[in-house]
Coordinates of C-alpha atoms and ligand atoms in Angstrom, one line a residue:
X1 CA -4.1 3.3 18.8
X2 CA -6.9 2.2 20.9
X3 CA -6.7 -0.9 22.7
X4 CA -8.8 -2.8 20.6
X5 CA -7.7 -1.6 17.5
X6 CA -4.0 -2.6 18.9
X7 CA -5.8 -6.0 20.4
X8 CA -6.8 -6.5 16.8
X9 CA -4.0 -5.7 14.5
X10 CA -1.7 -7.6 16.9
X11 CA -4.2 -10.9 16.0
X12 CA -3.6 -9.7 12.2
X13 CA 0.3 -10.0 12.2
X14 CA 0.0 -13.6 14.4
X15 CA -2.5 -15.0 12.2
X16 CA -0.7 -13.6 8.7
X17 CA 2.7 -15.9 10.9
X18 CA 0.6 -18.8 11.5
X19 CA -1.4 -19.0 8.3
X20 CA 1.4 -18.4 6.1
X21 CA 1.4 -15.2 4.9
X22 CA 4.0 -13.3 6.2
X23 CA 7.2 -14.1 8.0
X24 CA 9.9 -11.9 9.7
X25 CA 13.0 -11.6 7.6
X26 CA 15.9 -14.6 8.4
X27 CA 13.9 -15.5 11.5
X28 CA 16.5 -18.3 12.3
X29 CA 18.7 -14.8 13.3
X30 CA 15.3 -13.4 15.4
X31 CA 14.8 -11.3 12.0
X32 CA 15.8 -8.1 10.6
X33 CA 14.2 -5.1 11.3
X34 CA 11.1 -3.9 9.1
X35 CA 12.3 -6.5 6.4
X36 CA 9.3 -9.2 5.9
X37 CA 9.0 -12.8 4.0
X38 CA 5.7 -13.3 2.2
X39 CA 5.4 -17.1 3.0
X40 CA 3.5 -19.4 0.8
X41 CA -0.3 -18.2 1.0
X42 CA 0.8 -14.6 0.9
X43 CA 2.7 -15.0 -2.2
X44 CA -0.4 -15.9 -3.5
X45 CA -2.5 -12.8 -2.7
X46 CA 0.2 -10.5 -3.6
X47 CA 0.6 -12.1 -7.2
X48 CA -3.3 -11.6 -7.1
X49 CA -3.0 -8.0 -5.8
X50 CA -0.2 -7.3 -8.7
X51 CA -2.1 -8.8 -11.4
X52 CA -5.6 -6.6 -10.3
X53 CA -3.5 -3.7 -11.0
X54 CA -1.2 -4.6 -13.9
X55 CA -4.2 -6.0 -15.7
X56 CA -6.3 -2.5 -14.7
X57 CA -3.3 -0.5 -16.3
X58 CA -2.1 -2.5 -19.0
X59 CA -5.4 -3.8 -20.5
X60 CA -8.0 -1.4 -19.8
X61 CA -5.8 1.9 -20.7
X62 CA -4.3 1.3 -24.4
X63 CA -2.7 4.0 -23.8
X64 CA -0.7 2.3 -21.1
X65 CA 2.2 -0.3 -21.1
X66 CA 4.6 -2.0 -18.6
X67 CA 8.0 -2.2 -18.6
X68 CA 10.6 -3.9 -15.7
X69 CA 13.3 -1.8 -15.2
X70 CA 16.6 -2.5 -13.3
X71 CA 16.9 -2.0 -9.8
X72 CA 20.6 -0.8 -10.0
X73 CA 20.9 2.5 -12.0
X74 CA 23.7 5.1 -12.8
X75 CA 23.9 7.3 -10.0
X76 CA 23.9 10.1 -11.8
X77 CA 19.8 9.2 -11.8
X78 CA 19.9 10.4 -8.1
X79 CA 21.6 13.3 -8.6
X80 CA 18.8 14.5 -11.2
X81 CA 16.1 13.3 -8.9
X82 CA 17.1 15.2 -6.3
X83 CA 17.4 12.2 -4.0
X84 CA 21.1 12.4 -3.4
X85 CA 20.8 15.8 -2.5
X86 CA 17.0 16.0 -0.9
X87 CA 15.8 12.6 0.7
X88 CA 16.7 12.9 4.0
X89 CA 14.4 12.7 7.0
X90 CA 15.3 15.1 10.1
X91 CA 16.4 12.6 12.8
X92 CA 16.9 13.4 16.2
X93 CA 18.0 10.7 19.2
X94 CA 17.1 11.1 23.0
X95 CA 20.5 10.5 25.2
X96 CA 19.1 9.0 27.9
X97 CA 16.4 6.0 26.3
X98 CA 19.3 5.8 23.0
X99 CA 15.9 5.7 20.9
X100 CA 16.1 7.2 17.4
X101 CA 13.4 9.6 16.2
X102 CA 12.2 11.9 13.2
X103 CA 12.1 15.1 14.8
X104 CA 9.2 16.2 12.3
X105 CA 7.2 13.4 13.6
X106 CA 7.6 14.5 17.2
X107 CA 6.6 17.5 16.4
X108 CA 3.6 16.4 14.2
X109 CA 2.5 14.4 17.5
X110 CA 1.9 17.5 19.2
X111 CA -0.2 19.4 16.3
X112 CA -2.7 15.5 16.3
X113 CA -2.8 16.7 20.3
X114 CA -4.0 19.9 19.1
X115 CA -6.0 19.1 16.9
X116 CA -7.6 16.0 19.5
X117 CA -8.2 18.7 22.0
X118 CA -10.5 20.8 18.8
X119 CA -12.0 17.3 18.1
X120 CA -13.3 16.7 21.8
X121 CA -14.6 20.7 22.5
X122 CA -16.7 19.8 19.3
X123 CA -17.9 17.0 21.0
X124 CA -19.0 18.0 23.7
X125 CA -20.6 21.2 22.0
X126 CA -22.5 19.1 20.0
X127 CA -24.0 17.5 23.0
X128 CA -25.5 20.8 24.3
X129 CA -26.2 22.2 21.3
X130 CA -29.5 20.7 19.4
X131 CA -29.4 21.9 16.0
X132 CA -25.3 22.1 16.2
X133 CA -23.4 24.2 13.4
X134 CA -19.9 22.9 13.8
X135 CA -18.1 25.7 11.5
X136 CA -20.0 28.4 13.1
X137 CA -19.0 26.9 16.3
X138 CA -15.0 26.2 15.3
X139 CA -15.0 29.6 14.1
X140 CA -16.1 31.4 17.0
X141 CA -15.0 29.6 20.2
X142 CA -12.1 31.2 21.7
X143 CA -10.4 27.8 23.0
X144 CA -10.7 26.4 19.9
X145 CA -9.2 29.6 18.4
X146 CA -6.3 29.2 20.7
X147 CA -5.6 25.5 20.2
X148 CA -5.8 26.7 16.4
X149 CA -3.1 29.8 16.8
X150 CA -1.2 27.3 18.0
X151 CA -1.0 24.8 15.2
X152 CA -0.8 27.2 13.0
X153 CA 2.4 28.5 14.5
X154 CA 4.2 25.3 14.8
X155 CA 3.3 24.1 11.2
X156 CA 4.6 27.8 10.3
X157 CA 7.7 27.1 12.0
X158 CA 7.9 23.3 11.1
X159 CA 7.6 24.1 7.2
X160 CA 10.1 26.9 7.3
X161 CA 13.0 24.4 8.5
X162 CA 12.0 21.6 6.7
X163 CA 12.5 24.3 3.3
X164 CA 15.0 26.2 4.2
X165 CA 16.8 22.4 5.9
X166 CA 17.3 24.4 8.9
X167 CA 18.1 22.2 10.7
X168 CA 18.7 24.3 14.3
X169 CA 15.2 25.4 14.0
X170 CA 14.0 22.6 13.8
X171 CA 15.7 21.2 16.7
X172 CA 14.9 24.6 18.7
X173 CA 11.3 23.7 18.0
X174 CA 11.8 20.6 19.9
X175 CA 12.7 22.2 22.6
X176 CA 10.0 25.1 22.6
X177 CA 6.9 22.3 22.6
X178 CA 8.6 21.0 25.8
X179 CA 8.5 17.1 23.7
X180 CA 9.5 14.3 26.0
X181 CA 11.2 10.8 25.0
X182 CA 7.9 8.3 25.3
X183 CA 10.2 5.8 26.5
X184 CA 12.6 7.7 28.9
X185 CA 10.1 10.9 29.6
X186 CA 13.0 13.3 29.5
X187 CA 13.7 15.9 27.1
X188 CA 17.5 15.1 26.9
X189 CA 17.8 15.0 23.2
X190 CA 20.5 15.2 20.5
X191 CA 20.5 17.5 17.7
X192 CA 18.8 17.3 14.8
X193 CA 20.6 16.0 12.0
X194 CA 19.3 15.5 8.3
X195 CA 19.5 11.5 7.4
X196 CA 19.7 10.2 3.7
X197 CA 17.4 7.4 3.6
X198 CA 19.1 5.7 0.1
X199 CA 21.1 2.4 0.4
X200 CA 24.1 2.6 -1.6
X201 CA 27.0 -0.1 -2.0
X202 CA 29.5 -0.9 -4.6
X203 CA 29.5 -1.8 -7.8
X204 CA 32.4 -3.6 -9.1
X205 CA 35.6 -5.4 -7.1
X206 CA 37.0 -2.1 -6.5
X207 CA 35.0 -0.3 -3.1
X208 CA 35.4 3.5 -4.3
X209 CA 33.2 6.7 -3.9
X210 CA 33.4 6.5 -7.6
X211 CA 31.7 3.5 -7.9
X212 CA 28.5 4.2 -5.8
X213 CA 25.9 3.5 -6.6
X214 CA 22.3 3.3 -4.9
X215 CA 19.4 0.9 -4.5
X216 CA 16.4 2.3 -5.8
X217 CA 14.1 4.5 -3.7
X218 CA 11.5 4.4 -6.2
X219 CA 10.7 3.1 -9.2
X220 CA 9.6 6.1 -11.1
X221 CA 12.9 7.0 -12.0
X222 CA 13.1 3.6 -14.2
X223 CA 10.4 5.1 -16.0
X224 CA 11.4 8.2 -16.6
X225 CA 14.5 7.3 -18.1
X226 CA 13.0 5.0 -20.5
X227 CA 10.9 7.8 -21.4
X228 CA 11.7 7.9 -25.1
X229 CA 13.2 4.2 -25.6
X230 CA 8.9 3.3 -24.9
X231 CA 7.7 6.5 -26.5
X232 CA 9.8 5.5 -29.8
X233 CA 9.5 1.8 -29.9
X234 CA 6.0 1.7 -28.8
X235 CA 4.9 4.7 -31.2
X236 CA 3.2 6.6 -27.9
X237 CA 1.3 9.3 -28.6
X238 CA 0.2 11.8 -25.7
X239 CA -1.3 11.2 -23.2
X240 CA 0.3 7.8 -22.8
X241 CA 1.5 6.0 -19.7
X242 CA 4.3 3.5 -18.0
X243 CA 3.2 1.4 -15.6
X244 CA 5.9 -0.8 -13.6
X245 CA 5.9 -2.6 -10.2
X246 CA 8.8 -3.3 -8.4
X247 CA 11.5 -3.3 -5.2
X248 CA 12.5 -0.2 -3.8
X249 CA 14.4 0.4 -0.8
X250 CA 14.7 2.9 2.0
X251 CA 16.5 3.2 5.3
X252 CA 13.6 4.3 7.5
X253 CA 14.7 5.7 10.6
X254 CA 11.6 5.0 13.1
X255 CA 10.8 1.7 10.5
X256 CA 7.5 -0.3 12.5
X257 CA 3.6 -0.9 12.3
X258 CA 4.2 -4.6 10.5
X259 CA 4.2 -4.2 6.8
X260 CA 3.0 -1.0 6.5
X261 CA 6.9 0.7 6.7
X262 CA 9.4 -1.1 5.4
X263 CA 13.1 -1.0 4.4
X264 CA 12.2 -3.6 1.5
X265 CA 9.3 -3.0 -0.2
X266 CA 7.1 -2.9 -3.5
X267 CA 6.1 -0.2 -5.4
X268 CA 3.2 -0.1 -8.5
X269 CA 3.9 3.0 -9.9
X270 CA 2.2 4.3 -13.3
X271 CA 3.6 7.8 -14.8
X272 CA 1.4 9.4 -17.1
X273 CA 3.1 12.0 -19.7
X274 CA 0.7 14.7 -21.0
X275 CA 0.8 18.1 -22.6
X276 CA 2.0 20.8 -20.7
X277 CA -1.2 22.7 -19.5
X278 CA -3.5 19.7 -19.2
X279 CA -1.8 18.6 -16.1
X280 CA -4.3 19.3 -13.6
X281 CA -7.6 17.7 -15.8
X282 CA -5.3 14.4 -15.7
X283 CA -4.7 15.0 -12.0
X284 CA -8.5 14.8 -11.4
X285 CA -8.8 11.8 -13.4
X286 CA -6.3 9.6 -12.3
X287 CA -7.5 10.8 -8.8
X288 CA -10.8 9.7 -9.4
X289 CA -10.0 6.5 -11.1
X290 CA -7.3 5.2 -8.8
X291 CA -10.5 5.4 -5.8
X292 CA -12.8 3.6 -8.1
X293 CA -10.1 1.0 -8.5
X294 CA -9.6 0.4 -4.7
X295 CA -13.0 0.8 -3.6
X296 CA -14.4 -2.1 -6.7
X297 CA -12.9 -4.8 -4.2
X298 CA -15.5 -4.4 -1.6
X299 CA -13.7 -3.6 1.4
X300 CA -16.0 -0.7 2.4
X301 CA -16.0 2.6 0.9
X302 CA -16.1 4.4 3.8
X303 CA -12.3 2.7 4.7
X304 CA -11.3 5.1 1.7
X305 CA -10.5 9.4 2.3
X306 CA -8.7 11.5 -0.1
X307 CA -6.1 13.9 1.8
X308 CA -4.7 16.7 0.2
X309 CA -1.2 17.8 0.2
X310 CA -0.9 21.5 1.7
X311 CA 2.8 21.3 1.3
X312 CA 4.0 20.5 -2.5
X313 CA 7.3 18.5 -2.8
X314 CA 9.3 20.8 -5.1
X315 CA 8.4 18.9 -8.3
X316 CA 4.8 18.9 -7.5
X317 CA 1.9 21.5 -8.8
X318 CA -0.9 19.3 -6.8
X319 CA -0.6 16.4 -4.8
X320 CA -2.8 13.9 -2.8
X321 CA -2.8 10.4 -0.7
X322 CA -5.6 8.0 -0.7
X323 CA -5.8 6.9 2.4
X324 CA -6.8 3.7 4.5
X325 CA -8.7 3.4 7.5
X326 CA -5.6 0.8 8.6
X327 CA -6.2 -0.4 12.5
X328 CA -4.0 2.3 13.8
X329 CA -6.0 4.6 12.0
X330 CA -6.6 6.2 8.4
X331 CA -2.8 6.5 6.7
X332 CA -1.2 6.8 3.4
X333 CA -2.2 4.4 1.2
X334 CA -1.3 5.6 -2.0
X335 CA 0.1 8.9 -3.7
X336 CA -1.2 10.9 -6.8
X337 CA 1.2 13.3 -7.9
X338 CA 1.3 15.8 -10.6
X339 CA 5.0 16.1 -11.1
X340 CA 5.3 18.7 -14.0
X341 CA 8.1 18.5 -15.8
X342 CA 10.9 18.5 -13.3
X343 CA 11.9 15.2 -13.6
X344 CA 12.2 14.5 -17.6
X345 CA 14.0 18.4 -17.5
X346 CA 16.7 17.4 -14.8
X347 CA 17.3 14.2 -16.9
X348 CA 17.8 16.2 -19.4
X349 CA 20.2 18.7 -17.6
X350 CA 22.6 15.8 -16.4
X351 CA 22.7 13.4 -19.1
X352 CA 22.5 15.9 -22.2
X353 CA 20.1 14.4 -24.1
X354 CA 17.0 15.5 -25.3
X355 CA 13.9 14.0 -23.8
X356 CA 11.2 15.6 -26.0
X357 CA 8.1 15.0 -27.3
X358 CA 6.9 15.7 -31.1
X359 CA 3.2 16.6 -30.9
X360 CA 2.7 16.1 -34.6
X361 CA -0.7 17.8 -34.1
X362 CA 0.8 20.6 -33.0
X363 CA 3.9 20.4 -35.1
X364 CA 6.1 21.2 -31.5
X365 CA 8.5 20.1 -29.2
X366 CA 7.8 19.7 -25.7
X367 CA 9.0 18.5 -22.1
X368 CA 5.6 16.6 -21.4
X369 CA 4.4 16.9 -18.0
X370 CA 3.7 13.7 -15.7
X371 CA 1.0 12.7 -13.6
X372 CA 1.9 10.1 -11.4
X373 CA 0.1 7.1 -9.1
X374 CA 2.6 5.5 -6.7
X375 CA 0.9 2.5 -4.6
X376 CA 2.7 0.7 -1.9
X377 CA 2.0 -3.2 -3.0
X378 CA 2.9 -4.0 0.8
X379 CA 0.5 -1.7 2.3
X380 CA -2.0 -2.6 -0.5
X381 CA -1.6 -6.5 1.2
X382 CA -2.4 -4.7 4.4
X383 CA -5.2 -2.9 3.5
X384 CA -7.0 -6.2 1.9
X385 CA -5.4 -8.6 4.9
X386 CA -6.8 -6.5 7.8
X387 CA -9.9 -5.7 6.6
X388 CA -10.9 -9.2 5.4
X389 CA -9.8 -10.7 9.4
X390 CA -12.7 -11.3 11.4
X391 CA -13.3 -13.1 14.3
X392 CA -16.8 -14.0 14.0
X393 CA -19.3 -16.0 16.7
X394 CA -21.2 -18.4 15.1
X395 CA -25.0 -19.5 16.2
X396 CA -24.0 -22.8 17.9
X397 CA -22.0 -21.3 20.2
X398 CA -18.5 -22.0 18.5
X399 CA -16.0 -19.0 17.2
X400 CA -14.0 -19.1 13.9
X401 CA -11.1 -17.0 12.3
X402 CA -12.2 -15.8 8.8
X403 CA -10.5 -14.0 5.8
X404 CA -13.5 -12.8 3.7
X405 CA -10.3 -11.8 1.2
X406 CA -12.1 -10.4 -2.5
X407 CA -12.2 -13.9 -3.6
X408 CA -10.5 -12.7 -6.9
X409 CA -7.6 -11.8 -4.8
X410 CA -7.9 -15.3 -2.7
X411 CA -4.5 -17.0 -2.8
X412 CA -6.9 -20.6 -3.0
X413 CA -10.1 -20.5 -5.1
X414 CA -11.5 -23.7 -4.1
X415 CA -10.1 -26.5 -1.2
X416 CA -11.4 -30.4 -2.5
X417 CA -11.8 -32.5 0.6
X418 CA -12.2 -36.0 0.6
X419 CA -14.7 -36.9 3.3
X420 CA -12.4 -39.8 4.7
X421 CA -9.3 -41.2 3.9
X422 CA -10.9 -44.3 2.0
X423 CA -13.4 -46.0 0.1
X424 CA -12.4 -44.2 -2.9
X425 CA -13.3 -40.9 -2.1
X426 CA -9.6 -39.4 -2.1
X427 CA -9.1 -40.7 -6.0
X428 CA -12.1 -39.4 -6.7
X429 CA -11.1 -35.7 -5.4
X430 CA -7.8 -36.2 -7.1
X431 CA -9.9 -36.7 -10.3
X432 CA -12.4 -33.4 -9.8
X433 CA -8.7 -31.5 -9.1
X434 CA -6.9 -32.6 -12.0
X435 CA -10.1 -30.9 -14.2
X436 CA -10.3 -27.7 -11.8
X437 CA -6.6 -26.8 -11.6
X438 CA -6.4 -25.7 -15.2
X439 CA -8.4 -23.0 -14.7
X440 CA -8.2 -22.1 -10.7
X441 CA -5.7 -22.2 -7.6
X442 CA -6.7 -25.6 -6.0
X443 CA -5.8 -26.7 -2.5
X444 CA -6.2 -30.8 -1.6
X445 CA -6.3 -32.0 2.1
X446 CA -7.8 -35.0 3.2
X447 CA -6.6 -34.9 6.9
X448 CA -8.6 -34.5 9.9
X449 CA -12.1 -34.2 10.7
X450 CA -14.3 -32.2 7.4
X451 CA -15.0 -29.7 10.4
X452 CA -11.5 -28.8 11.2
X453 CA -10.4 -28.8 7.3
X454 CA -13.2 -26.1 6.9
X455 CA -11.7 -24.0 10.2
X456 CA -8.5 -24.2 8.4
X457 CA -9.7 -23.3 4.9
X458 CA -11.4 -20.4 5.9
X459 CA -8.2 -18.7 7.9
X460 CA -6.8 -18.5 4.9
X461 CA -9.8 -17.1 2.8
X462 CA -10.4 -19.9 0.3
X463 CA -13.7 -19.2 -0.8
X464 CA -14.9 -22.4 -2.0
X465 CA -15.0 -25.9 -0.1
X466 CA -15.6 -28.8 -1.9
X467 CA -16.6 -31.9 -0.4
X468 CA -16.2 -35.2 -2.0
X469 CA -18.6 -38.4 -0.5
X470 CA -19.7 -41.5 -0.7
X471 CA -22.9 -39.9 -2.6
X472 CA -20.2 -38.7 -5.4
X473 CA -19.3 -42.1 -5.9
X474 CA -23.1 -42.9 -6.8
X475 CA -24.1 -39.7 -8.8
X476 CA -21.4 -37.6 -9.4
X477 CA -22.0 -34.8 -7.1
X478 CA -20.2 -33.0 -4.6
X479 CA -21.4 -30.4 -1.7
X480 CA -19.6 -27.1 -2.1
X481 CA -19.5 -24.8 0.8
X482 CA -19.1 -21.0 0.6
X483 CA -17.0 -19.2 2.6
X484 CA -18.8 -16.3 4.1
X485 CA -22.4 -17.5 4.6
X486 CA -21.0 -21.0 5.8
X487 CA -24.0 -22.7 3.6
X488 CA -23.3 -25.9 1.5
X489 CA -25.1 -26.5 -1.4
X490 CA -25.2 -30.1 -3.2
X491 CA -24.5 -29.7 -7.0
X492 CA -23.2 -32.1 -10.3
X493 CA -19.6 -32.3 -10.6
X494 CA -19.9 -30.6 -14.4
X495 CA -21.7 -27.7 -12.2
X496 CA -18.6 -26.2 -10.7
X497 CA -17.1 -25.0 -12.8
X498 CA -19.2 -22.4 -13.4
X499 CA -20.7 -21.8 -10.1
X500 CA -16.9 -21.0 -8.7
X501 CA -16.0 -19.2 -11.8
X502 CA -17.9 -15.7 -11.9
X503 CA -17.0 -15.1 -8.0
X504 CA -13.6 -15.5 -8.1
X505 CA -13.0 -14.3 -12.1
X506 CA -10.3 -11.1 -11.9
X507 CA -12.3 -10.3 -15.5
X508 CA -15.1 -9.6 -13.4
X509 CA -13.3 -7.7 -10.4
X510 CA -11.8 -5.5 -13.1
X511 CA -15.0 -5.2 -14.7
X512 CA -16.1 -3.2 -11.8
X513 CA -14.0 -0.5 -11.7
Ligands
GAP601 N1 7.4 7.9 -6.8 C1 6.7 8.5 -5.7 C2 6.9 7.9 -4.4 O1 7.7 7.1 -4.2 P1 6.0 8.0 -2.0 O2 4.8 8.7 -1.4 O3 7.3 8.2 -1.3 O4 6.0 8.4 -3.5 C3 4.6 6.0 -2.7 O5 5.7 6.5 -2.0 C4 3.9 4.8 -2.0 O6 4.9 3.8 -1.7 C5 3.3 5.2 -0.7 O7 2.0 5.7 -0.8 C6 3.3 3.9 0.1 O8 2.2 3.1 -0.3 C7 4.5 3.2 -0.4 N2 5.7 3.3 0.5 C8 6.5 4.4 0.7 N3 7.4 4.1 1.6 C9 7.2 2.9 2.1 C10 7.8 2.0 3.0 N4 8.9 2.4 3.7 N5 7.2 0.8 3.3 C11 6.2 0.4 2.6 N6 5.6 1.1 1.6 C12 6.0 2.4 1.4

């Protein structure tokens, strides 16, 4: 991360502290690691950020409905899955700093090297070049074509241990790229051992291997077992989808970057069953429509880059992340997965029931295929929190802190301010509030200078400021101030109502997807 970038998400996490957004885990204790508290502002905006995506699922698809399924589930789920058996991450620790690593991450640092040293040749080629033709150049230079042989080889080499869970090679690999500890700088490492990144505990008084059981690592698998229960009770016909959000829980080895990896998180996962054959057409749809949904809230579309998955999990037939331009760089922001029908067949396999489909048009039984959309509601906050922070320099001289949040997604809508503490003027507020708060989130301070209240307001991204004056008093009117142009406009009290409402209205948000 650049030094800026790490200058400015460093502002992020203190200002999401001190604005009340987000608090480390049991603080009291100095925390637990990568386990977060959303304090009473960012409570808010993730209600907001789970309602813009229920609401896009569950009302605009009738084809789609939500269910909330159990965290806890028979561990027999896991077996099917594959996570007992396949969810491990390849960990590796270096001896001398006693810091804990993913080997494959190490080893992925050196290909981003490689692929840095490609990315600055092009640079400077483009320089001397006019007219520069960067795949006729990247094609033909013979550095490039070395850094190239060389990624190649290691993500060869990388892929072939990861399938085969080899984990020697792996480990040998380590060795062969020379890969020092950051911390220590030696190469004095452990080796490499496969990690199972479930929770489990007991259920029960009695603490047995036979009563294991795990702690969710997704939510899918809620919704794949409730497969027919919905399909039956909600008379689904194909396609038709199951949309839930909810906990899951993973033991992250190298668990940092704020909110963005967690042990604790949310998922908002959607699984869409089709008929077998059709799987990829529904790929490209939901692929298209999931970056229409994230890119309706205005935080830049250029923030937003599909990346395609080279390497298929082994349910997958086609796979991709959307990803987000976060301030240490573009990551995973969300995954669309076509699944086939691995999941729904391995249920079947280990609980010996039938999870089939009748396709009364076809008169058949089938396995129906799934394509899925898995976002991260934590990394979603993180996507809307960092990009809305700005630190802006205003014309007279003086700076303030903004969060231009979607106003839709705004944990306030609209702050009423008394202009003093007197004279009226606060019952008066009270009296426009007790109209507004039916319909939106209102915040009441009358404390400290109006300039100060307006600082505070918009640190934590209320778009509207209503002040209340002596002029109210005399003809019912208020100014109300907006947010992100700063300008105050003075309007009638009955006026309000509908100047706040279209702005901040999640109708019209989801209206422009
Ligand atoms: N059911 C598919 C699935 O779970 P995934 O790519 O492992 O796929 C989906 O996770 C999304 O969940 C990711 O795109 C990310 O947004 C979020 N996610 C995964 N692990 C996370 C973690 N440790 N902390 C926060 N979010 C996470």
């Amino acid at each position: 991360m650049a030094n800026t970038e790490d200058n400015l998400f460093k502002n992020v996490i203190s200002h999401a502290k001190e604005y009340g957004f987000i608090f480390p885990s049991s603080e009291i204790y100095d925390g637990l690691s990568a386990v977060y508290d959303y304090g009473q502002n960012g409570a808010e905006l993730k209600n907001n950020i789970k309602e813009y995506w229920w609401k896009f699922m569950t009302l605009l698809h009738d084809n789609i409905v939500g269910i909330d399924a159990a965290i806890f589930m028979h561990p027999t789920t896991w077996k099917a899955s594959g996570h007992v058996d396949a969810f491990n991450d390849p960990m590796i620790d270096n001896k001398d700093s006693k810091k804990r690593y993913r080997a494959d991450q190490l080893i992925e640092g050196v290909i981003e090297k490689l692929e840095e040293k490609i990315e600055k040749e092009v640079e400077k080629a483009a320089k001397r070049f006019e007219n520069f033709d960067r795949a006729m150049f990247v094609g033909t230079n013979a550095r490039v074509a070395e850094y190239q042989k060389k990624i190649d080889e290691i993500n060869t080499r990388l892929k072939d241990a990861m399938a085969n869970n080899d984990m020697a090679a792996m480990k040998q690999l380590v060795d062969d790229l020379e890969i020092a500890d950051p911390i220590s700088g030696t190469k004095n490492w452990t080796d490499v051992r496969q990690f199972n990144l479930m929770f489990s505990t007991e259920m029960g008084s009695v603490a047995d291997d036979a009563n294991k059981i795990y702690l969710r690592p997704e939510t899918a698998q809620g919704i794949f077992v409730n497969f027919l229960n919905v399909q039956k009770t909600g008379r689904m016909k194909i396609p038709f989808g199951i949309a839930q959000i909810g906990k899951a829980f993973r033991n992250e080895i190298v668990a940092r970057q704020f909110i963005f990896r967690m042990r604790e998180f949310e998922q908002m996962e959607m699984q869409f069953f089709v008929k077998p054959g059709e799987e990829m057409k529904w790929y490209e749809f939901w692929k298209a429509k999931r970056l229409k949904w994230h890119q309706a809230l205005g935080l830049g579309n250029d923030n937003y880059r599909y990346h395609d998955h080279l390497n298929l999990a082994h349910y997958a037939n086609a796979a991709c992340d959307i990803q987000f331009n976060f301030p240490m760089g573009f990551r995973e922001l969300e995954g669309i997965h076509s699944r086939t029908d691995f999941d729904l067949k391995s249920h079947e396999k280990y609980s010996g029931k039938k999870l089939q489909y009748f396709d009364s048009e076809d008169n058949q039984n089938y396995i129906p295929y799934v394509v899925e959309t898995s976002v991260g509601l934590d990394r979603m906050f993180l996507s809307v929190l960092a990009s809305s922070y700005k630190e802006e320099k205003l014309e007279d001289g003086s700076e303030r802190v903004v969060l231009k949040i979607p106003a839709a997604l705004a944990p306030n809508k609209v702050a009423i301010l008394p202009l003093m503490k007197k004279d009226g003027l606060p019952e008066k507020a009270h009296e426009i509030m007790n109209v507004l708060k039916f319909d939106f989130r209102c915040f009441y301070e009358e404390k400290d200078a109006i300039g100060k209240r307006y600082r505070r307001q918009d640190a934590i991204g209320t778009p509207y400021c209503i002040t209340v004056d002596h002029q109210t008093l005399q003809d019912n009117t208020v100014t109300i101030r907006d947010r992100d142009t700063m300008k105050q406009e003075r309007v009638a009290i009955d006026e309000v109502k509908a100047i706040i409402s279209e702005s901040v209205s999640m109708a019209a948000l989801l209206k422009k997807v």
